[in-house]
Coordinates of C-alpha atoms in Angstrom, one line a residue:
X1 CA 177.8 74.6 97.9
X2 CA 176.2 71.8 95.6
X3 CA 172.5 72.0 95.4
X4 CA 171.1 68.9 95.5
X5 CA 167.3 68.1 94.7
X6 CA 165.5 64.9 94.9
X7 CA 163.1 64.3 92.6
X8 CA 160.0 62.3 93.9
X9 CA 157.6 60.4 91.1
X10 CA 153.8 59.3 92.5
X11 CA 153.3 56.2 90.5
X12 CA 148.8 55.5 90.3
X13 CA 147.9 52.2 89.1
X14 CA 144.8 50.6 89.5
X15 CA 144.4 46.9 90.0
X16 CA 141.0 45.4 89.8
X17 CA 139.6 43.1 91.8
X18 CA 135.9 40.9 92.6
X19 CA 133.1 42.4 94.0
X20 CA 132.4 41.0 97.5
X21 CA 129.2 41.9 99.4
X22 CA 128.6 40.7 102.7
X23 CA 125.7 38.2 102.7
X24 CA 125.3 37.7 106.5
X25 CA 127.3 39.2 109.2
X26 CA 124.8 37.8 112.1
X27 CA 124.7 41.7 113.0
X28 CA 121.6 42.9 112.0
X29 CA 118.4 41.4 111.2
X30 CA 118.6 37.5 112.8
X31 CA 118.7 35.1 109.6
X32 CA 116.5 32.1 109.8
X33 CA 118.3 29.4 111.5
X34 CA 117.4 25.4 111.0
X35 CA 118.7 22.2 111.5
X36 CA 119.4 19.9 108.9
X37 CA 120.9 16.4 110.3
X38 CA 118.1 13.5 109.5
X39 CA 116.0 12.6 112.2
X40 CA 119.5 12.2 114.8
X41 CA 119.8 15.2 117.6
X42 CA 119.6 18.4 116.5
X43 CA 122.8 20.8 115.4
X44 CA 123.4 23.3 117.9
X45 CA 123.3 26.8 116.6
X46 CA 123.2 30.2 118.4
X47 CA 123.9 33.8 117.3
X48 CA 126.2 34.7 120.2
X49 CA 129.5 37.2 120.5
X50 CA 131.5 34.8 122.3
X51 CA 133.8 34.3 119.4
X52 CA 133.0 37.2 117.0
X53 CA 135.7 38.6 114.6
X54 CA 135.6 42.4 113.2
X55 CA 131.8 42.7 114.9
X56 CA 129.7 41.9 118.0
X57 CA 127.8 38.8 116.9
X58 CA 129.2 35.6 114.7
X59 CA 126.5 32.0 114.9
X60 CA 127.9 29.2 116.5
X61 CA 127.6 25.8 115.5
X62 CA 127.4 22.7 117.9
X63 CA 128.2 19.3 116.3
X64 CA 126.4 16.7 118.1
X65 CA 127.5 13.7 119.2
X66 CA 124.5 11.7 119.3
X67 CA 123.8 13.2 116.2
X68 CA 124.2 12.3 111.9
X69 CA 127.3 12.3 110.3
X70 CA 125.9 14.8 107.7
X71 CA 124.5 17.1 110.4
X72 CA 124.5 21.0 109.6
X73 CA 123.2 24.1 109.8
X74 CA 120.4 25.9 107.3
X75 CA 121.2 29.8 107.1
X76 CA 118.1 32.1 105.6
X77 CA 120.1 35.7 105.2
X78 CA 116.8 38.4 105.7
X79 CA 116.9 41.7 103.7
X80 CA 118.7 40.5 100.6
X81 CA 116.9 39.0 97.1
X82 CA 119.5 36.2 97.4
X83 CA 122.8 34.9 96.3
X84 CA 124.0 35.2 93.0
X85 CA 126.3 32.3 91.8
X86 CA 125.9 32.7 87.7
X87 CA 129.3 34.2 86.7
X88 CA 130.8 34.6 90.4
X89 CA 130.9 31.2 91.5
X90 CA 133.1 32.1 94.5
X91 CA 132.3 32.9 98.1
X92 CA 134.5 33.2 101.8
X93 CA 133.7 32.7 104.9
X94 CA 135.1 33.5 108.3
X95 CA 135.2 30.4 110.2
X96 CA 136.4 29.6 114.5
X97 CA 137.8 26.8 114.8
X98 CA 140.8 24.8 117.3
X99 CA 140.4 21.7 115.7
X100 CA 141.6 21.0 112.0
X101 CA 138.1 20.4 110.3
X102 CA 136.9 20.5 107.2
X103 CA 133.9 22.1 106.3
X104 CA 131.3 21.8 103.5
X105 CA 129.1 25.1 102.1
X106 CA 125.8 23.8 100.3
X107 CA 123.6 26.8 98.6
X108 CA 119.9 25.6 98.1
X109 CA 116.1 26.4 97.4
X110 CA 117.7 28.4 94.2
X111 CA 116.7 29.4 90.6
X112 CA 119.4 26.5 89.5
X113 CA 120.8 23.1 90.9
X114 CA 121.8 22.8 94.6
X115 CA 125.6 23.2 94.5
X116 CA 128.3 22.5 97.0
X117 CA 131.8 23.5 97.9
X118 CA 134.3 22.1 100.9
X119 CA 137.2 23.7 102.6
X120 CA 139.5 23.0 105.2
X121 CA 140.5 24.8 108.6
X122 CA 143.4 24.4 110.0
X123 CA 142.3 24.4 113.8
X124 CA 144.3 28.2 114.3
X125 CA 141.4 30.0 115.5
X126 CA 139.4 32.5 113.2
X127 CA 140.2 31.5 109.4
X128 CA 139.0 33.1 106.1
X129 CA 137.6 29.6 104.0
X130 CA 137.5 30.3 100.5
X131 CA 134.3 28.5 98.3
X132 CA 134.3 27.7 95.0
X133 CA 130.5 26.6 94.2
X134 CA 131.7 24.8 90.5
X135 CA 133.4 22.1 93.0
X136 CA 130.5 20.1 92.6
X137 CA 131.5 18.3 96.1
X138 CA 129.2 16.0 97.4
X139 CA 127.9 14.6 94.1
X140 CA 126.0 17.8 93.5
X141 CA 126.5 19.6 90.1
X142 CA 127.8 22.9 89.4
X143 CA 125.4 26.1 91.2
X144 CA 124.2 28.1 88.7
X145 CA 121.5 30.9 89.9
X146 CA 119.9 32.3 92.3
X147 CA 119.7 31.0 96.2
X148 CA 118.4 31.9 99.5
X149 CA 119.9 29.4 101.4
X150 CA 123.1 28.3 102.3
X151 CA 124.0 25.3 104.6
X152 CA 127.5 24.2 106.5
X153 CA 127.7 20.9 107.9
X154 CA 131.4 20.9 110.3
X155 CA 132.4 17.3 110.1
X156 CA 132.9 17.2 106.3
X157 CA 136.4 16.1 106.9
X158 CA 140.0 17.6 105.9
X159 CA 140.5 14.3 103.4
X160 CA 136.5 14.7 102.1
X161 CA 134.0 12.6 102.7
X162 CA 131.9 12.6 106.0
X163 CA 134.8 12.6 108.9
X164 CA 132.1 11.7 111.6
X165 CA 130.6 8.8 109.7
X166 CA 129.8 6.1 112.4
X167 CA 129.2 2.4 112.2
X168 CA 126.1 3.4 114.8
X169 CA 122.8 5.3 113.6
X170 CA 122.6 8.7 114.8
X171 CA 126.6 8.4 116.7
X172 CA 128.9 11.2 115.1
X173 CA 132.8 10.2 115.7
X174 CA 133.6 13.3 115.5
X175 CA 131.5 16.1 116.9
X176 CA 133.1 19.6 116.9
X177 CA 132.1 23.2 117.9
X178 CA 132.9 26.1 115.1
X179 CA 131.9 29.7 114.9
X180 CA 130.4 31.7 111.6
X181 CA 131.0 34.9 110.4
X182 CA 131.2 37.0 107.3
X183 CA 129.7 35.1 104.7
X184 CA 130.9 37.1 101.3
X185 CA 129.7 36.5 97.8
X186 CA 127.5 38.5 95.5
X187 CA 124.3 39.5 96.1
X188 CA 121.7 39.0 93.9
X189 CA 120.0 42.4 92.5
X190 CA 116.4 43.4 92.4
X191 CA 113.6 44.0 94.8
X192 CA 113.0 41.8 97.7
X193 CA 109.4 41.6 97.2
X194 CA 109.5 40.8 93.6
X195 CA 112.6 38.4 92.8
X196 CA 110.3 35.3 92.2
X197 CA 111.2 33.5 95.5
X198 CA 109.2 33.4 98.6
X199 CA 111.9 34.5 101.3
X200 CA 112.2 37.1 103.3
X201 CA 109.4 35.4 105.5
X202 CA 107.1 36.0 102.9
X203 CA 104.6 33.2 102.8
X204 CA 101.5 31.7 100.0
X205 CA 103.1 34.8 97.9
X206 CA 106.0 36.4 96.6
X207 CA 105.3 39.5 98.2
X208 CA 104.1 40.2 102.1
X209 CA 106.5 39.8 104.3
X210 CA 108.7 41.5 106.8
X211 CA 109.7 43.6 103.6
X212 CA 107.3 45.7 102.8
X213 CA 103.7 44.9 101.4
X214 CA 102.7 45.3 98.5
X215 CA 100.8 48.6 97.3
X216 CA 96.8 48.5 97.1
X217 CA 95.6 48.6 93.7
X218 CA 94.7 52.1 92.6
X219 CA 91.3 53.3 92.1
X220 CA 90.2 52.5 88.5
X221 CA 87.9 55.6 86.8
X222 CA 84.4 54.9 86.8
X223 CA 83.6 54.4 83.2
X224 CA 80.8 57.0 81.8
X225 CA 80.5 55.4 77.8
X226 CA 77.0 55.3 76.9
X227 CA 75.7 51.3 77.4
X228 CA 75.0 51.3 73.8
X229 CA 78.0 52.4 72.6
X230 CA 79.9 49.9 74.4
X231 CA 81.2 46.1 74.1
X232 CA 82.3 44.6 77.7
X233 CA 84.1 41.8 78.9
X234 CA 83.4 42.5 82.1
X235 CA 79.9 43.9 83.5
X236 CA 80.5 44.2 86.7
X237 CA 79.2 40.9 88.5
X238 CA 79.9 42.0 91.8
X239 CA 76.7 43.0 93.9
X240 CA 76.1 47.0 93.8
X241 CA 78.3 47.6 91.2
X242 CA 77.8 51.1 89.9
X243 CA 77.9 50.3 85.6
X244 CA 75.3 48.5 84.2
X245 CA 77.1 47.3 80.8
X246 CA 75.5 44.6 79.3
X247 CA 75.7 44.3 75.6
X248 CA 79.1 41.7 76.5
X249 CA 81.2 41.3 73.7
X250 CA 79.9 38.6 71.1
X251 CA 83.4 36.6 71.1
X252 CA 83.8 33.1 69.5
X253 CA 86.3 32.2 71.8
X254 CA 88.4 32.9 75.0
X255 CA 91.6 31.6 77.0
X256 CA 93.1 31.8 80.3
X257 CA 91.3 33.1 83.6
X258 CA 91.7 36.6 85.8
X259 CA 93.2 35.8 88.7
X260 CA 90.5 37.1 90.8
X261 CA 87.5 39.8 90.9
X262 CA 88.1 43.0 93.3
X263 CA 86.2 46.3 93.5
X264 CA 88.5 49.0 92.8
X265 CA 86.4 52.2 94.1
X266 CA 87.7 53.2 98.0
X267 CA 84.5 54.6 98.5
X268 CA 81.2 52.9 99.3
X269 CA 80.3 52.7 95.5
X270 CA 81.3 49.1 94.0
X271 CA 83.3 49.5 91.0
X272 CA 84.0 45.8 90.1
X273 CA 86.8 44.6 87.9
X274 CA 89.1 41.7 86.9
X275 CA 92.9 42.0 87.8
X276 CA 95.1 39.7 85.5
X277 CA 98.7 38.2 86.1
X278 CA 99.6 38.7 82.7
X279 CA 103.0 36.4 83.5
X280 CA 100.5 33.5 84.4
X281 CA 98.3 33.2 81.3
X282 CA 96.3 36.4 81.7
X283 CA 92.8 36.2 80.0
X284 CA 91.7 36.6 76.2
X285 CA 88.6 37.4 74.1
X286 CA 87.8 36.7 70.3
X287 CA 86.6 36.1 67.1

């Protein structure tokens, strides 16, 4: 009897690929939701799970009829520092559609230019729409940043240019209803509360929000030099305040401003200081 064996070979290979990270799925936190058509009837939108692929919720937008040409839908993700469009210029979208359409992505309110991207659907249902945000669609230039914001106006046209353009003020031709889901890019890193960029529902600061607030200062030690062995720049101008330094520093000159005057002891004693932005000017003393 011949002995036959069979010799199997387990071939690895590794293939790269782009990092994707999901910018808004429309399943947790609600994103900020606006219209953004002129002064005409207001896009429809609604977070709903009447057409949702791969999870329970996807937004869906209502073209208007009675409503601009250029109508569309402003999308605030919450819980991410923003998108990042610097070297990864690319982003995909799941888009519901039966009608072919096509459909314009604008990123905004960034760190660089507003940039813009189309695509088209086909009108088969639930479609991944690639973006490519050095398009420069639209007449806008090429994204290059940071952005909170993205918008999709629906009536972009398959052939570019506005497909519901009308000969009538505030009369679309072409109203349509699409649905929105999995918007994929990269996300921008860094804290929340500290990117430079008031989102997040943060408002008057970067910092405050729903994310969390920032920390209290910490209690500053109660100085104990001797008030003749010491030159201040501060000597405590708030009432009660528990130094009493007041040989101030002879300096010829000074620049800038402290951003504003806090007491820094938690107890009942008044320790009063200056706290400084040092990335908006800070304050300086000299000869």
């Amino acid at each position: 009897m011949k002995k036959i064996t069979f010799l199997c070979f387990l071939f690895i290979f590794s293939a790269g690929f782009a990092q994707t990270d999901v910018i808004e799925n429309f399943d947790g936190t609600a994103p900020t939701l606006a219209p953004d058509n002129g002064e005409c009837t207001a896009i429809g939108m609604n977070i709903t799970t009447a057409q949702a692929v791969s999870a329970p919720n996807s937004l869906e937008i209502i073209a208007q009829a009675a409503g601009n040409p250029w109508q569309g839908a402003q999308i605030i993700p919450q819980g991410i520092s923003g998108m990042e469009l610097t070297t990864n210029k690319n982003m995909t979208i799941d888009v519901f559609s039966n009608s072919a359409a096509g459909i314009l992505a604008k990123v905004t309110d960034g760190t660089g230019p507003d940039g813009t991207s189309a695509a088209n659907h086909t009108g088969g249902g639930w479609e991944t729409l690639s973006f490519n945000f050095a398009d420069m669609a639209d007449g806008t230039t090429v994204a290059d940043g940071v952005y909170p914001t993205i918008r999709i106006y629906p009536l972009w046209g398959t052939a570019g240019g506005y497909a519901g353009q009308g000969s009538t003020p505030c009369v679309s031709n072409a109203p349509i209803t699409i649905y929105v889901d999995n918007i994929m890019g990269t996300l921008a890193t860094g804290a929340t509360c500290s990117d430079g960029v008031q989102n997040q529902g943060e408002t008057g600061v970067d910092c405050g929000g729903p994310c969390a607030a920032c920390p209290p200062p910490s209690a500053a030690p109660v100085p104990t030099a001797p008030d003749g062995d010491t030159f201040s720049i501060y000597d405590g101008n708030l009432p009660g305040d528990n130094t009493s330094y007041s040989m101030n520093w002879p300096f010829a000159y000074d620049f800038g401003t402290p951003v504003t005057e806090l007491d820094v002891d938690p107890g009942s004693d008044v320790n009063g200081a200056w706290r400084f932005n040092f990335g908006s000017g800070g304050y300086g003393q000299g000869e």
